[in-house]
Every structure is written in C-alpha cells, then in structure tokens.
GROMACS .gro file of C-alpha atoms in nm:
model
  159
    1MET     CA    1  -5.020  -0.163  -0.347
    2THR     CA    2  -4.665  -0.114  -0.472
    3GLU     CA    3  -4.386  -0.247  -0.253
    4HIS     CA    4  -4.142   0.023  -0.154
    5LEU     CA    5  -3.781  -0.041  -0.241
    6LYS     CA    6  -3.498  -0.009   0.012
    7CYS     CA    7  -3.140   0.105  -0.036
    8CYS     CA    8  -2.835   0.071   0.188
    9PHE     CA    9  -2.494   0.236   0.179
   10THR     CA   10  -2.143   0.108   0.235
   11GLY     CA   11  -1.818   0.294   0.199
   12HIS     CA   12  -1.479   0.379   0.336
   13ARG     CA   13  -1.417   0.596   0.640
   14ASP     CA   14  -1.128   0.779   0.475
   15ILE     CA   15  -1.209   0.958   0.151
   16PRO     CA   16  -0.932   1.130  -0.048
   17SER     CA   17  -0.999   1.503  -0.086
   18GLU     CA   18  -1.008   1.479  -0.467
   19HIS     CA   19  -1.290   1.223  -0.436
   20MET     CA   20  -1.476   1.439  -0.182
   21LEU     CA   21  -1.496   1.707  -0.451
   22LYS     CA   22  -1.703   1.472  -0.670
   23LEU     CA   23  -1.883   1.237  -0.429
   24PRO     CA   24  -2.158   1.475  -0.307
   25SER     CA   25  -2.289   1.548  -0.658
   26LEU     CA   26  -2.257   1.182  -0.763
   27LEU     CA   27  -2.452   1.087  -0.453
   28ASP     CA   28  -2.719   1.347  -0.536
   29ASP     CA   29  -2.757   1.204  -0.887
   30VAL     CA   30  -2.786   0.843  -0.774
   31LEU     CA   31  -3.027   0.933  -0.492
   32TYR     CA   32  -3.255   1.113  -0.739
   33GLU     CA   33  -3.244   0.805  -0.965
   34GLN     CA   34  -3.325   0.570  -0.678
   35ILE     CA   35  -3.612   0.785  -0.551
   36ASP     CA   36  -3.751   0.801  -0.907
   37ARG     CA   37  -3.745   0.421  -0.930
   38GLY     CA   38  -3.938   0.385  -0.603
   39VAL     CA   39  -3.684   0.367  -0.322
   40LYS     CA   40  -3.854   0.500  -0.009
   41GLN     CA   41  -3.624   0.380   0.270
   42PHE     CA   42  -3.251   0.441   0.293
   43ILE     CA   43  -3.037   0.250   0.543
   44THR     CA   44  -2.697   0.355   0.670
   45GLY     CA   45  -2.461   0.213   0.930
   46GLY     CA   46  -2.357   0.533   1.104
   47ALA     CA   47  -1.982   0.513   1.043
   48ILE     CA   48  -1.747   0.805   0.984
   49GLY     CA   49  -1.681   0.897   0.621
   50PHE     CA   50  -1.909   0.772   0.345
   51ASP     CA   51  -2.188   0.660   0.582
   52THR     CA   52  -2.205   1.009   0.731
   53LEU     CA   53  -2.204   1.175   0.389
   54ALA     CA   54  -2.479   0.940   0.265
   55ALA     CA   55  -2.697   0.994   0.573
   56LEU     CA   56  -2.667   1.373   0.545
   57LYS     CA   57  -2.756   1.358   0.173
   58VAL     CA   58  -3.062   1.142   0.248
   59LEU     CA   59  -3.172   1.393   0.511
   60GLU     CA   60  -3.135   1.673   0.251
   61MET     CA   61  -3.347   1.474   0.005
   62LYS     CA   62  -3.604   1.406   0.275
   63GLU     CA   63  -3.647   1.782   0.323
   64ARG     CA   64  -3.715   1.815  -0.052
   65PHE     CA   65  -3.934   1.509  -0.106
   66GLY     CA   66  -4.070   1.422   0.237
   67SER     CA   67  -4.172   1.076   0.122
   68ILE     CA   68  -3.845   0.899   0.202
   69SER     CA   69  -3.704   0.779   0.532
   70LEU     CA   70  -3.366   0.721   0.690
   71HIS     CA   71  -3.314   0.406   0.895
   72LEU     CA   72  -2.995   0.367   1.099
   73CYS     CA   73  -2.867   0.015   1.145
   74LEU     CA   74  -2.590   0.064   1.399
   75PRO     CA   75  -2.335  -0.193   1.516
   76CYS     CA   76  -2.339  -0.095   1.885
   77LYS     CA   77  -2.450   0.178   2.123
   78ASN     CA   78  -2.093   0.284   2.200
   79GLN     CA   79  -1.990   0.316   1.835
   80THR     CA   80  -1.852   0.669   1.885
   81ARG     CA   81  -1.629   0.583   2.183
   82ASN     CA   82  -1.298   0.675   2.013
   83TRP     CA   83  -1.425   0.943   1.776
   84ILE     CA   84  -1.335   1.311   1.771
   85MET     CA   85  -1.599   1.565   1.873
   86ARG     CA   86  -1.672   1.686   1.518
   87ASP     CA   87  -1.765   1.332   1.409
   88ILE     CA   88  -1.965   1.270   1.727
   89ASN     CA   89  -2.164   1.589   1.664
   90ALA     CA   90  -2.247   1.482   1.307
   91TYR     CA   91  -2.345   1.135   1.434
   92ASN     CA   92  -2.574   1.282   1.702
   93TYR     CA   93  -2.737   1.513   1.449
   94ILE     CA   94  -2.809   1.219   1.215
   95LEU     CA   95  -2.932   1.009   1.510
   96LYS     CA   96  -3.185   1.280   1.603
   97LYS     CA   97  -3.310   1.324   1.246
   98ALA     CA   98  -3.336   0.953   1.156
   99ASP     CA   99  -3.681   0.796   1.125
  100SER     CA  100  -3.573   0.478   1.301
  101VAL     CA  101  -3.268   0.335   1.474
  102GLU     CA  102  -3.171  -0.021   1.558
  103TYR     CA  103  -2.859  -0.158   1.723
  104ILE     CA  104  -2.696  -0.493   1.653
  105SER     CA  105  -2.540  -0.500   2.001
  106ASP     CA  106  -2.538  -0.292   2.319
  107VAL     CA  107  -2.156  -0.286   2.323
  108TYR     CA  108  -1.885  -0.343   2.065
  109THR     CA  109  -1.820  -0.708   1.980
  110LYS     CA  110  -1.582  -0.871   1.736
  111PHE     CA  111  -1.867  -0.933   1.491
  112CYS     CA  112  -2.108  -0.641   1.535
  113MET     CA  113  -1.981  -0.451   1.228
  114LEU     CA  114  -2.004  -0.759   1.006
  115GLU     CA  115  -2.354  -0.836   1.137
  116ARG     CA  116  -2.458  -0.475   1.077
  117ASN     CA  117  -2.332  -0.485   0.718
  118ARG     CA  118  -2.510  -0.812   0.643
  119LYS     CA  119  -2.834  -0.689   0.798
  120MET     CA  120  -2.831  -0.371   0.589
  121VAL     CA  121  -2.782  -0.571   0.268
  122ASP     CA  122  -3.044  -0.830   0.371
  123LEU     CA  123  -3.298  -0.548   0.410
  124SER     CA  124  -3.213  -0.386   0.075
  125ASP     CA  125  -3.290  -0.404  -0.295
  126VAL     CA  126  -2.996  -0.184  -0.391
  127CYS     CA  127  -2.661  -0.096  -0.230
  128ILE     CA  128  -2.486   0.231  -0.306
  129ALA     CA  129  -2.115   0.196  -0.235
  130TYR     CA  130  -1.793   0.390  -0.235
  131CYS     CA  131  -1.540   0.109  -0.264
  132ILE     CA  132  -1.189   0.171  -0.389
  133GLU     CA  133  -1.007  -0.142  -0.266
  134ASN     CA  134  -1.068  -0.515  -0.260
  135ARG     CA  135  -1.020  -0.567   0.112
  136GLY     CA  136  -1.195  -0.472   0.435
  137GLY     CA  137  -1.553  -0.431   0.542
  138THR     CA  138  -1.669  -0.221   0.246
  139SER     CA  139  -1.535  -0.471  -0.005
  140TYR     CA  140  -1.692  -0.758   0.189
  141THR     CA  141  -2.028  -0.580   0.197
  142CYS     CA  142  -2.017  -0.517  -0.180
  143SER     CA  143  -1.940  -0.885  -0.244
  144TYR     CA  144  -2.216  -0.989  -0.004
  145ALA     CA  145  -2.464  -0.766  -0.190
  146LEU     CA  146  -2.374  -0.914  -0.528
  147LYS     CA  147  -2.386  -1.269  -0.390
  148ASN     CA  148  -2.738  -1.198  -0.261
  149ASP     CA  149  -2.868  -1.041  -0.585
  150VAL     CA  150  -2.879  -0.689  -0.443
  151GLN     CA  151  -2.804  -0.432  -0.713
  152LEU     CA  152  -2.467  -0.269  -0.646
  153ILE     CA  153  -2.384   0.086  -0.758
  154ASN     CA  154  -2.021   0.171  -0.680
  155LEU     CA  155  -1.974   0.548  -0.703
  156TYR     CA  156  -1.597   0.499  -0.735
  157ASP     CA  157  -1.666   0.372  -1.090
  158PHE     CA  158  -1.786   0.724  -1.181
  159ILE     CA  159  -1.499   0.925  -1.029
   0.00000   0.00000   0.00000
C-alpha cells in the first residue's frame, strides 16, 4: 500500500493586489502537480489571506478529484475574534467543508500560532508557501520546514 503524502500551506495575511492576480493560477498549477505526485491530504491553518486562498483552492480541487482531503489545524477556537464579517464568513464556509479540524488551544495563547505552524510542518511532506519577507511567522515556518527536510515551494519565487 502506498503511503499518501501530505502538504501544508503557510503565507502572509496581506497580499498585494498585483500578486493576487497571479497567485490563484500559480496555486492551481502547484496543486495539480502535488496531487499528481500523490498528495492526498492538504493542511491549512485557517488564517486570513494566503491560508484562506489555499483552503478554497483545495476545496475546488476536491470537487474535481474527490480523492483529496482538507485538514484544518487551527491555533485556537476564538481565532476570528477581531476579524471582519467577510473574513469570518469565508472561515465558517471552509470550516464546514473541511474533512477534519483540530485546535491547538481552546483560547488564544502567546504560542498557539507557533505551535500550529510547527504541527502543520511536522505532519507534512511538502509545504507550499507565499513568503515575501524574511521575518514573521511565515518566514519562520518556511525555515522550520527546510530544517526538518520538508520540501518547500515558495510561490513568490514564480511571481
């Protein structure tokens, strides 16, 4: 029996509009490639921005292929507490459509985001990123992936 590969996502919350013009099709291309190479489970952290885009793209692919799943690894149950309604609605839609959901913590803690990012990488064979700067949580997660021999694909390199 072939082991199914797993893929996580990490990326910035704020995406410049000129990048948003290219990111969806880049994400489509890399998702097709990963599905072709045997990735069956995709893991996202539920944040605004790239995480939301990635989760929605995985759900689109799931409708086409059926054989893949979306796992949400969320930092805390009150993650959306300061979000605007549009982002909360997208989050709730993804939450309903996901195949599985796990929370690092019931409430926000100083370390729940970091723990979420590490857990996603620890579960994965490949990490698809949108990282444009060498600081912050996305940059840390990319470095953590490389340090742990998880293949890193940074979509920013193709923009």
